[in-house]
Amino acid sequence: MTIKKTLLASVIGTAMTSAAIAPAALAENTLRMAYDADPVSLDIHEQLSGGILQLSHMTFDPLVRWTKDLDIEPRLASSWEQVNDTTLRMQLREGVEFHSGNTFTAEDVVWTIERLKRSPDFKAIFEPIETATAIDEHTLEIKTKKPYPLLLNLATYIFPMDSEFYSGEDSDGDAKDQIVKNGNSFASRNMSGTGPFEVTERQQGVRVVFERHDDYWDEESPGNVDKIVLKPIGENATRVAALLSGDVDFIAPVPPNDLERVRQDDNAKLVTMSGTRIILFHMNQERVEAFQDPRVRKAFAYAINQEGIADRLMKGFATPAAQMSPEGYAGYNSDLEPRYDVEKAKQLMAEAGYEDGFSISMMAPNNRYVNDAKIAQAVAAMLARINVEVDLKTLPKAQYWGEYDDRVSDMMMIGWHADTEDSANFHEYLTACPDAESGAGQYNAGIYCNPEVDELVAEANLELDQAKRAEMLQQMEKTLYDEAAFIPLHWQDLAWAGDKSLDIEPVVNVMNFPYLGDLVVDTDE
C-alpha cells in the first residue's frame, strides 16, 4: 500500500478538508478499533493520561520503552551509558525522519525535554532533569540535578517532537509550540512524529483515522496493519456488541459484565491482565472544612466497602486497595488493608462533631474507567449510611477533565497508573502539596498537604540503594493511610478483545499502551 505523506490540519469537531489531506489508497489491512473515548488532543504534552500516551505510542516513538516484562528496550535511543551519578549519555538512531520529512536529531530531543519541563502535566516528573545537551547530531547527554534512580524510566516518556515543525507562529500569530490545556492550539490540531502511524482524519468524538507511515524507521517491526479507524464508543454494551457483530475488530476496555460473553464467542479473542492503575476519590479540604479533620477522612474510608465494589460491581475484575502502590511496586506496604467498618465510621463522625452528617458534591467520569459511574453511585450510597448526602454528577471524559482541573466538586474520582512504574510517581501527582510552579500535586484534587511526606519522597528519589528506597516509599504509604489522605478503591484489571485474526497478546501490556504498530493480523483467518 502507498500512503501519501501529509501533515494533519484538522479542526476539533470538524473533518479534515480535502485541501489539507490528499486521498489515500485503500488500506489492505484496516483495523476498526473502538475505545471508550478518543484522544482529547493531538498535543502529547497537553495532558498526562492513558489516552494521550496510547496516542503517543501510535504516532511518535519514545527514546526507550517498556517490554512486557517491564524491562527497558531501545527505541529512538539505540544505546546508553551512565557516565556518572548525574549524567546519562544516549546514542540516537540515525536515518530516522519525522512524518514531515524533517530529519530526527539530538536537537529535537533537547527541544522536547525543554517543552516537557514547561508542560503543566509533565513538569513535575521532569523536575529532576537539570539539562539536556546535544553533543552532536546523534549523541545526547541528560544531566540531573542530583542522583536520580529513575532516569531511564523517565526516558520512556520522552517522545521526541519535530522541533522545526512546531517552531514559529501559526496563521493567527500564536506560537506553534504553546501548550494550551483543554484549548485550541497548533499542536492540539497538528502533528509530526516518528511513529508507525500518521493521523489523516480527525472528527473529535466521532472518529480518528491513522495510516501507516511509508518511511517508518523500524523495519524489524512485525506489524502489518496499514490503517486504523478509531471510533469512540462510550457505552460498554454498545462497544461489546460492535465487536461481536463484526462492526469493529478490536475494543478496549472490555467491561467485567461481558468478559464471559466475549470469551465464549467463537470469533472473538479475549486477553486479560492484572492491572496497576489505582482508582480513588479525593476529598477537597479547601471546599469542605470537615475534610480538614483526619477523623472525618478516616470515617469516609471506613464507610466504603472496597471488597464489595470489586466483587459485585467489578465481578472480581479488580483488586481491593488500601494504598496507591500495587504489589510488586517498591512502595507496596503489605501491612495496609482495606478498613470497611460502618460502625467505626459512625463513631469517628460523632467524635469529629458530625454525627448528623453533612452534604457534599461528588463528580466522576462516566466513560473513562471500568464502571466508573456505577462505582461513584455505590460510593454515594455507602456514604449515606453515615448521614452524608451526596449530590453526584457524572460526565463524559472529554468534559470531565476540564472540571477536574478546576476542582469544581467536593469529591472527585481519578485513576492513576504510575508513569515511571514507580510508587513515588503516585505521590508526586496525587498527594503531594500542590505547587503550580513545580507541577507537584497536579492531580491532587483533595488539596491534601504533608510537607514531611513530600520531603521523604524527595529523599527517596535521590536514594540509589533500592532496599532503602523501598523502605522510604512504604513509610510514605503508611503515613497517607494513617491520615486518610484519599479514599482508595481498587486496582483496575485490564482487558482487550478482538477478532480472532489479531495477535493481541504480544502488543498489550500492564501500562495499557498497546504497541499497535507491532500488531499482526493473520490474513489467512
Coordinates of C-alpha atoms in Angstrom, one line a residue:
M1 CA 0.0 0.0 0.0
T2 CA 1.2 3.5 -0.7
I3 CA 0.2 6.3 1.7
K4 CA 0.8 9.8 0.6
K5 CA 2.8 11.8 3.2
T6 CA 0.6 14.5 4.7
L7 CA 0.6 16.8 7.7
L8 CA -2.5 16.8 9.9
A9 CA -4.5 20.1 9.8
S10 CA -7.8 19.3 11.5
V11 CA -10.2 21.5 13.4
I12 CA -11.7 20.0 16.6
G13 CA -15.1 18.6 15.8
T14 CA -14.6 19.1 12.1
A15 CA -13.5 16.7 9.4
M16 CA -10.3 17.5 7.6
T17 CA -10.6 19.4 4.4
S18 CA -9.6 17.8 1.1
A19 CA -7.1 20.6 0.7
A20 CA -5.3 19.5 3.9
I21 CA -5.3 15.8 3.3
A22 CA -4.8 14.1 0.0
P23 CA -6.8 10.9 -0.6
A24 CA -5.0 7.7 0.3
A25 CA -5.2 4.4 -1.3
L26 CA -7.5 1.8 0.3
A27 CA -5.6 0.0 3.0
E28 CA -5.0 -3.7 2.7
N29 CA -5.3 -4.4 6.4
T30 CA -7.6 -2.0 8.1
L31 CA -8.2 -2.3 11.8
R32 CA -11.5 -0.9 13.0
M33 CA -11.0 -0.1 16.7
A34 CA -13.4 1.1 19.4
Y35 CA -12.1 2.6 22.6
D36 CA -14.3 4.1 25.3
A37 CA -13.1 7.6 24.3
D38 CA -10.9 9.2 21.7
P39 CA -7.8 11.4 22.4
V40 CA -8.8 14.8 23.7
S41 CA -5.9 16.5 21.8
L42 CA -3.1 15.8 19.4
D43 CA -0.7 17.6 21.6
I44 CA 1.1 14.8 23.5
H45 CA 2.2 17.2 26.2
E46 CA -1.2 18.8 26.9
Q47 CA -2.4 16.0 29.2
L48 CA -0.7 13.2 31.1
S49 CA -3.3 10.5 30.6
G50 CA -3.7 7.0 29.3
G51 CA -5.4 8.1 26.2
I52 CA -2.7 10.6 25.2
L53 CA 0.1 8.0 26.0
Q54 CA -1.7 5.5 23.8
L55 CA -1.8 8.1 21.0
S56 CA 1.9 8.8 21.6
H57 CA 2.9 5.2 21.0
M58 CA 1.0 5.2 17.8
T59 CA 2.2 8.4 16.2
F60 CA 5.5 9.1 17.9
D61 CA 8.3 6.9 19.4
P62 CA 9.9 7.1 22.8
L63 CA 13.7 7.1 23.4
V64 CA 13.2 3.8 25.2
R65 CA 10.1 1.8 26.1
W66 CA 8.9 -0.9 28.5
T67 CA 8.8 -4.5 27.4
K68 CA 6.0 -6.8 28.5
D69 CA 8.2 -8.0 31.4
L70 CA 8.9 -4.4 32.5
D71 CA 12.4 -4.4 31.1
I72 CA 13.6 -1.4 29.0
E73 CA 14.4 -1.8 25.3
P74 CA 15.9 0.7 22.8
R75 CA 13.7 2.8 20.5
L76 CA 15.0 6.1 19.2
A77 CA 17.9 5.8 21.6
S78 CA 19.9 2.9 20.3
S79 CA 22.2 2.6 23.3
W80 CA 23.1 4.5 26.5
E81 CA 25.6 4.6 29.4
Q82 CA 25.5 6.1 32.9
V83 CA 28.6 8.4 32.8
N84 CA 28.3 9.2 36.5
D85 CA 25.7 9.5 39.2
T86 CA 24.0 12.5 37.4
T87 CA 24.8 12.1 33.7
L88 CA 23.3 9.7 31.1
R89 CA 24.7 9.7 27.6
M90 CA 22.5 8.3 24.8
Q91 CA 23.3 7.4 21.2
L92 CA 20.4 8.1 18.9
R93 CA 19.3 6.2 15.8
E94 CA 20.5 7.6 12.5
G95 CA 18.4 7.8 9.4
V96 CA 15.1 8.5 11.2
E97 CA 12.7 11.0 9.7
F98 CA 9.6 12.7 11.1
H99 CA 6.3 12.5 9.2
S100 CA 7.1 15.9 7.8
G101 CA 10.3 14.7 6.2
N102 CA 12.5 16.6 8.6
T103 CA 15.5 14.6 9.9
F104 CA 15.5 13.5 13.6
T105 CA 18.5 14.7 15.6
A106 CA 19.6 15.2 19.2
E107 CA 18.4 18.8 19.0
D108 CA 14.8 17.5 18.7
V109 CA 15.2 15.6 21.9
V110 CA 16.6 18.6 23.7
W111 CA 13.7 20.8 22.4
T112 CA 11.2 18.1 23.5
I113 CA 12.6 17.9 27.0
E114 CA 12.6 21.6 27.4
R115 CA 8.9 21.6 26.4
L116 CA 8.1 18.8 28.8
K117 CA 9.7 20.8 31.6
R118 CA 7.1 23.6 31.0
S119 CA 4.1 21.4 30.5
P120 CA 1.7 21.7 33.4
D121 CA 1.1 18.0 33.5
F122 CA 4.6 16.7 32.8
K123 CA 6.9 19.2 34.5
A124 CA 6.7 17.6 37.9
I125 CA 8.2 14.3 36.8
F126 CA 10.8 16.0 34.7
E127 CA 11.9 18.3 37.5
P128 CA 14.9 16.2 38.3
I129 CA 16.5 17.0 34.9
E130 CA 18.8 19.9 35.0
T131 CA 20.0 20.0 31.4
A132 CA 19.7 18.1 28.1
T133 CA 22.5 18.7 25.6
A134 CA 23.1 17.7 22.0
I135 CA 26.8 16.6 21.9
D136 CA 26.5 16.0 18.2
E137 CA 23.6 15.1 15.8
H138 CA 23.1 11.7 17.3
T139 CA 24.6 12.0 20.8
L140 CA 22.6 13.3 23.8
E141 CA 23.5 13.9 27.4
I142 CA 20.9 14.3 30.1
K143 CA 22.1 15.7 33.4
T144 CA 20.1 15.5 36.6
K145 CA 20.3 18.0 39.4
K146 CA 21.1 15.2 41.9
P147 CA 21.5 11.4 41.6
Y148 CA 18.2 10.1 40.3
P149 CA 17.5 6.4 40.2
L150 CA 14.6 6.6 37.7
L151 CA 16.1 8.4 34.7
L152 CA 15.7 5.5 32.3
N153 CA 12.1 5.1 33.5
L154 CA 11.6 8.7 32.7
A155 CA 13.1 8.3 29.2
T156 CA 10.1 6.1 28.3
Y157 CA 8.0 9.3 28.4
I158 CA 10.3 11.3 26.1
F159 CA 8.7 11.1 22.7
P160 CA 10.9 13.4 20.5
M161 CA 8.8 16.0 18.7
D162 CA 9.7 17.6 15.3
S163 CA 11.2 20.9 16.6
E164 CA 11.3 22.5 13.2
F165 CA 7.6 21.6 12.5
Y166 CA 6.5 23.0 15.9
S167 CA 8.6 26.2 15.8
G168 CA 7.5 29.6 14.7
E169 CA 3.9 31.0 14.6
D170 CA 0.7 29.8 13.2
S171 CA -1.7 31.8 10.9
D172 CA -3.1 33.6 14.0
G173 CA 0.3 34.7 15.2
D174 CA 0.4 32.2 18.1
A175 CA 3.5 30.2 18.9
K176 CA 3.2 26.8 17.4
D177 CA 4.8 25.2 20.5
Q178 CA 2.5 26.7 23.1
I179 CA 0.7 24.2 25.4
V180 CA -3.0 25.1 25.9
K181 CA -4.9 22.9 28.4
N182 CA -8.3 21.9 27.1
G183 CA -7.9 24.6 24.4
N184 CA -7.3 25.1 20.7
S185 CA -3.6 25.4 19.7
F186 CA -1.5 24.5 16.7
A187 CA -0.1 21.4 18.5
S188 CA -3.5 20.3 19.5
R189 CA -4.6 20.2 15.9
N190 CA -1.3 19.3 14.0
M191 CA 1.1 16.5 14.4
S192 CA 4.5 15.4 13.0
G193 CA 6.1 12.4 14.8
T194 CA 8.4 9.4 14.1
G195 CA 5.8 6.7 14.9
P196 CA 4.3 4.0 12.8
F197 CA 1.1 5.9 12.0
E198 CA 0.1 9.3 10.8
V199 CA -3.3 10.9 11.7
T200 CA -5.0 11.6 8.4
E201 CA -8.5 12.4 9.6
R202 CA -10.0 13.5 12.9
Q203 CA -13.5 14.3 13.9
Q204 CA -13.5 14.9 17.7
G205 CA -15.8 12.4 19.4
V206 CA -16.6 10.7 16.1
R207 CA -13.5 9.0 14.6
V208 CA -9.8 9.3 14.1
V209 CA -8.1 7.7 11.1
F210 CA -4.4 6.6 11.3
E211 CA -2.5 5.4 8.3
R212 CA 0.9 3.7 8.3
H213 CA 3.8 5.9 7.6
D214 CA 5.6 4.7 4.4
D215 CA 9.1 5.5 5.7
Y216 CA 8.7 4.2 9.3
W217 CA 12.2 3.6 10.6
D218 CA 11.5 0.3 12.4
E219 CA 11.9 -2.2 9.6
E220 CA 12.0 -5.1 12.1
S221 CA 8.5 -4.4 13.4
P222 CA 6.3 -7.4 12.5
G223 CA 3.2 -5.1 12.3
N224 CA 1.2 -5.4 9.2
V225 CA -1.8 -3.1 9.9
D226 CA -1.9 -0.4 7.2
K227 CA -4.8 1.7 8.5
I228 CA -6.6 2.1 11.9
V229 CA -10.0 3.7 12.2
L230 CA -10.7 4.6 15.8
K231 CA -14.3 5.1 16.8
P232 CA -15.1 6.2 20.4
I233 CA -18.0 4.2 21.9
G234 CA -18.5 5.2 25.5
E235 CA -21.4 2.8 26.2
N236 CA -19.9 -0.6 27.3
A237 CA -22.7 -2.8 26.0
T238 CA -22.6 -1.0 22.6
R239 CA -18.9 -1.4 22.3
V240 CA -19.0 -5.1 23.1
A241 CA -21.9 -5.6 20.7
A242 CA -20.0 -3.8 17.9
L243 CA -17.2 -6.4 18.3
L244 CA -19.4 -9.4 18.5
S245 CA -21.4 -8.3 15.4
G246 CA -18.3 -7.7 13.4
D247 CA -18.7 -4.0 13.1
V248 CA -15.3 -3.4 14.7
D249 CA -12.2 -5.6 15.1
F250 CA -10.7 -4.5 18.4
I251 CA -12.1 -3.0 21.6
A252 CA -10.9 -1.7 24.9
P253 CA -11.8 -1.8 27.7
V254 CA -13.9 -4.9 28.0
P255 CA -16.3 -4.4 30.9
P256 CA -16.4 -7.1 33.6
N257 CA -20.0 -8.0 33.0
D258 CA -19.2 -9.0 29.4
L259 CA -15.9 -10.9 29.9
E260 CA -17.5 -14.4 29.8
R261 CA -19.7 -13.4 26.9
V262 CA -16.7 -12.4 24.8
R263 CA -14.7 -15.4 26.0
Q264 CA -17.3 -17.8 24.7
D265 CA -17.7 -16.2 21.3
D266 CA -16.0 -18.3 18.6
N267 CA -15.0 -15.4 16.5
A268 CA -13.5 -13.3 19.3
K269 CA -10.3 -13.3 21.3
L270 CA -10.0 -12.0 24.9
V271 CA -6.8 -11.0 26.6
T272 CA -6.8 -10.1 30.3
M273 CA -4.1 -8.9 32.7
S274 CA -3.8 -7.8 36.3
G275 CA -3.5 -4.0 36.4
T276 CA -1.6 -1.4 38.3
R277 CA -4.0 1.6 37.9
I278 CA -5.4 2.8 41.2
I279 CA -8.9 4.1 41.3
L280 CA -9.6 6.5 44.1
F281 CA -11.6 9.5 45.4
H282 CA -10.1 12.8 46.6
M283 CA -11.7 14.8 49.4
N284 CA -11.2 18.5 48.8
Q285 CA -10.1 20.1 52.1
E286 CA -10.4 23.7 50.7
R287 CA -14.0 23.2 49.7
V288 CA -15.2 21.2 52.7
E289 CA -13.9 22.3 56.2
A290 CA -14.9 18.9 57.6
F291 CA -12.3 17.2 55.4
Q292 CA -9.5 19.0 57.2
D293 CA -10.2 16.8 60.2
P294 CA -8.5 13.4 59.7
R295 CA -11.2 11.7 61.7
V296 CA -13.8 12.7 59.0
R297 CA -11.5 11.5 56.2
K298 CA -11.0 8.2 58.1
A299 CA -14.8 7.9 58.6
F300 CA -15.2 8.1 54.8
A301 CA -12.6 5.5 54.3
Y302 CA -14.2 3.2 56.8
A303 CA -17.6 3.7 55.2
I304 CA -16.5 2.5 51.8
N305 CA -16.7 -1.3 51.1
Q306 CA -13.8 -1.8 48.6
E307 CA -14.2 -5.5 48.5
G308 CA -17.9 -5.3 47.8
I309 CA -17.3 -2.9 44.9
A310 CA -14.6 -5.2 43.5
D311 CA -16.7 -8.3 43.9
R312 CA -20.1 -7.1 42.9
L313 CA -19.6 -4.2 40.5
M314 CA -16.3 -5.3 39.0
K315 CA -17.2 -9.0 39.0
G316 CA -13.9 -9.8 40.6
F317 CA -12.0 -8.0 37.8
A318 CA -10.2 -5.7 40.3
T319 CA -8.1 -5.9 43.4
P320 CA -9.4 -4.0 46.5
A321 CA -6.8 -1.4 47.6
A322 CA -5.8 0.3 50.8
Q323 CA -2.9 2.3 49.2
M324 CA -1.7 3.6 45.9
S325 CA 1.2 1.2 45.2
P326 CA 0.2 -2.2 43.8
E327 CA 2.0 -5.4 44.9
G328 CA 5.3 -5.5 43.1
Y329 CA 6.0 -1.8 43.3
A330 CA 8.7 -0.6 45.7
G331 CA 6.3 1.2 48.0
Y332 CA 3.8 -1.6 48.4
N333 CA 3.2 -2.0 52.1
S334 CA 1.8 -5.4 52.9
D335 CA 0.6 -4.2 56.4
L336 CA -2.1 -2.0 54.9
E337 CA -5.5 -3.5 54.3
P338 CA -9.0 -2.1 53.4
R339 CA -10.8 -0.9 56.5
Y340 CA -14.5 -1.3 55.9
D341 CA -16.4 -0.8 59.2
V342 CA -19.6 1.3 59.1
E343 CA -19.9 1.4 62.9
K344 CA -16.4 2.6 63.2
A345 CA -17.1 5.2 60.6
K346 CA -20.2 6.5 62.5
Q347 CA -18.1 6.6 65.7
L348 CA -15.4 8.8 64.0
M349 CA -18.1 11.1 62.6
A350 CA -19.5 11.6 66.0
E351 CA -16.1 12.2 67.6
A352 CA -15.5 14.9 65.0
G353 CA -18.8 16.6 65.7
Y354 CA -20.6 15.4 62.6
E355 CA -22.9 12.7 63.9
D356 CA -25.8 14.2 61.8
G357 CA -23.6 14.3 58.8
F358 CA -23.4 17.0 56.1
S359 CA -24.0 17.4 52.3
I360 CA -21.3 17.3 49.7
S361 CA -21.0 17.3 45.9
M362 CA -19.3 14.5 44.0
M363 CA -18.1 14.2 40.4
A364 CA -16.9 11.3 38.4
P365 CA -16.4 10.4 34.7
N366 CA -18.8 8.0 33.0
N367 CA -16.6 6.6 30.2
R368 CA -13.0 6.7 31.4
Y369 CA -12.6 3.8 33.9
V370 CA -14.4 0.5 34.1
N371 CA -17.8 1.0 35.6
D372 CA -16.8 4.5 36.8
A373 CA -20.3 5.9 37.1
K374 CA -21.6 2.8 38.8
I375 CA -18.7 2.9 41.3
A376 CA -19.5 6.6 42.1
Q377 CA -23.1 5.7 42.7
A378 CA -22.2 2.9 45.0
V379 CA -19.8 5.1 47.0
A380 CA -22.5 7.8 47.3
A381 CA -24.9 5.2 48.7
M382 CA -22.3 3.9 51.2
L383 CA -21.7 7.4 52.5
A384 CA -25.4 7.8 53.0
R385 CA -25.1 5.3 55.8
I386 CA -23.1 7.8 57.8
N387 CA -25.5 10.6 57.1
V388 CA -23.6 12.2 54.3
E389 CA -25.9 13.4 51.5
V390 CA -24.1 13.3 48.1
D391 CA -25.0 15.3 45.0
L392 CA -23.4 13.2 42.3
K393 CA -22.7 14.3 38.8
T394 CA -21.1 12.2 36.1
L395 CA -19.6 13.5 32.9
P396 CA -18.0 12.1 29.7
K397 CA -14.3 12.0 29.8
A398 CA -13.8 14.9 27.4
Q399 CA -15.8 17.2 29.7
Y400 CA -14.7 15.7 33.0
W401 CA -11.0 16.6 32.8
G402 CA -11.6 20.3 32.5
E403 CA -13.8 20.2 35.6
Y404 CA -11.3 18.1 37.4
D405 CA -8.5 20.6 36.6
D406 CA -10.7 23.4 38.1
R407 CA -11.5 21.2 41.3
V408 CA -15.2 22.0 40.9
S409 CA -16.5 19.3 43.2
D410 CA -16.0 18.3 46.9
M411 CA -15.1 14.7 46.0
M412 CA -13.6 13.7 42.6
M413 CA -12.7 10.4 41.1
I414 CA -9.4 9.7 39.4
G415 CA -7.5 6.7 38.2
W416 CA -3.7 6.7 38.0
H417 CA -1.1 4.5 36.5
A418 CA 2.4 5.4 37.7
D419 CA 4.1 6.9 34.7
T420 CA 7.5 5.8 35.8
E421 CA 6.3 2.4 37.0
D422 CA 7.3 3.5 40.5
S423 CA 5.5 4.4 43.7
A424 CA 6.9 7.9 44.0
N425 CA 5.0 8.9 40.9
F426 CA 1.7 8.3 42.6
H427 CA 2.5 10.7 45.4
E428 CA 4.1 13.3 43.2
Y429 CA 0.9 13.8 41.2
L430 CA -1.9 12.7 43.6
T431 CA -1.0 13.6 47.2
A432 CA 2.0 16.0 47.1
C433 CA 1.4 19.5 48.3
P434 CA 0.0 21.3 45.2
D435 CA 2.6 23.6 43.6
A436 CA 1.7 25.1 40.2
E437 CA 5.3 26.2 39.6
S438 CA 6.9 22.8 40.0
G439 CA 3.8 20.8 38.9
A440 CA 3.8 18.8 42.1
G441 CA 0.3 17.7 43.1
Q442 CA -1.0 18.5 39.6
Y443 CA -3.9 16.0 40.1
N444 CA -4.2 16.4 43.9
A445 CA -7.9 17.3 43.9
G446 CA -8.0 16.8 47.7
I447 CA -5.5 19.6 48.3
Y448 CA -4.0 17.3 51.0
C449 CA -0.6 18.5 52.1
N450 CA 2.0 17.0 54.3
P451 CA 5.5 18.6 53.8
E452 CA 7.1 15.7 55.7
V453 CA 5.8 13.2 53.2
D454 CA 7.0 15.4 50.3
E455 CA 10.5 15.5 51.9
L456 CA 10.5 11.7 52.4
V457 CA 9.7 11.1 48.7
A458 CA 12.2 13.7 47.6
E459 CA 14.9 11.8 49.6
A460 CA 13.7 8.5 48.1
N461 CA 14.2 9.9 44.7
L462 CA 17.9 10.5 45.5
E463 CA 18.5 7.1 47.1
L464 CA 20.3 4.7 44.8
D465 CA 20.1 1.8 47.3
Q466 CA 16.9 0.2 46.2
A467 CA 16.2 -1.5 49.5
K468 CA 16.5 1.7 51.5
R469 CA 14.4 3.5 48.9
A470 CA 11.6 0.9 49.2
E471 CA 11.5 1.4 53.0
M472 CA 11.1 5.1 52.5
L473 CA 8.3 4.7 50.0
Q474 CA 6.5 2.1 52.2
Q475 CA 6.6 4.7 55.0
M476 CA 5.0 7.2 52.6
E477 CA 2.1 4.8 52.0
K478 CA 1.7 4.2 55.8
T479 CA 1.5 7.9 56.5
L480 CA -1.0 8.5 53.8
Y481 CA -3.1 5.6 55.1
D482 CA -2.9 6.8 58.7
E483 CA -4.0 10.3 57.6
A484 CA -6.6 9.0 55.1
A485 CA -5.2 11.4 52.5
F486 CA -7.6 9.9 50.0
I487 CA -10.1 7.0 49.6
P488 CA -8.5 4.1 47.6
L489 CA -10.9 1.8 45.9
H490 CA -9.1 -0.8 43.8
W491 CA -6.5 -1.5 41.1
Q492 CA -8.3 -1.9 37.9
D493 CA -7.6 -5.1 35.9
L494 CA -7.2 -4.8 32.1
A495 CA -9.0 -6.5 29.2
W496 CA -8.8 -6.2 25.5
A497 CA -10.8 -8.1 22.9
G498 CA -10.6 -8.5 19.2
D499 CA -11.2 -10.6 16.1
K500 CA -9.6 -14.0 16.3
S501 CA -7.3 -13.0 13.4
L502 CA -5.5 -10.5 15.6
D503 CA -2.4 -11.5 17.6
I504 CA -3.2 -9.2 20.5
E505 CA -1.2 -10.6 23.4
P506 CA 2.3 -9.6 22.2
V507 CA 1.3 -5.9 21.9
V508 CA -0.6 -5.3 25.1
N509 CA 1.0 -4.6 28.5
V510 CA 0.3 -3.6 32.1
M511 CA 0.8 0.0 31.2
N512 CA -2.2 -0.2 28.9
F513 CA -0.3 1.4 26.0
P514 CA -0.8 -1.2 23.2
Y515 CA 2.0 -1.1 20.7
L516 CA -0.3 -1.2 17.8
G517 CA 2.5 -0.5 15.3
D518 CA 3.6 -4.1 16.0
L519 CA 0.2 -5.7 15.7
V520 CA 0.0 -8.6 13.4
V521 CA -3.2 -9.6 11.5
D522 CA -3.3 -13.2 10.4
T523 CA -4.6 -12.7 6.8
D524 CA -5.3 -16.4 6.5
E525 CA -8.1 -16.2 9.1

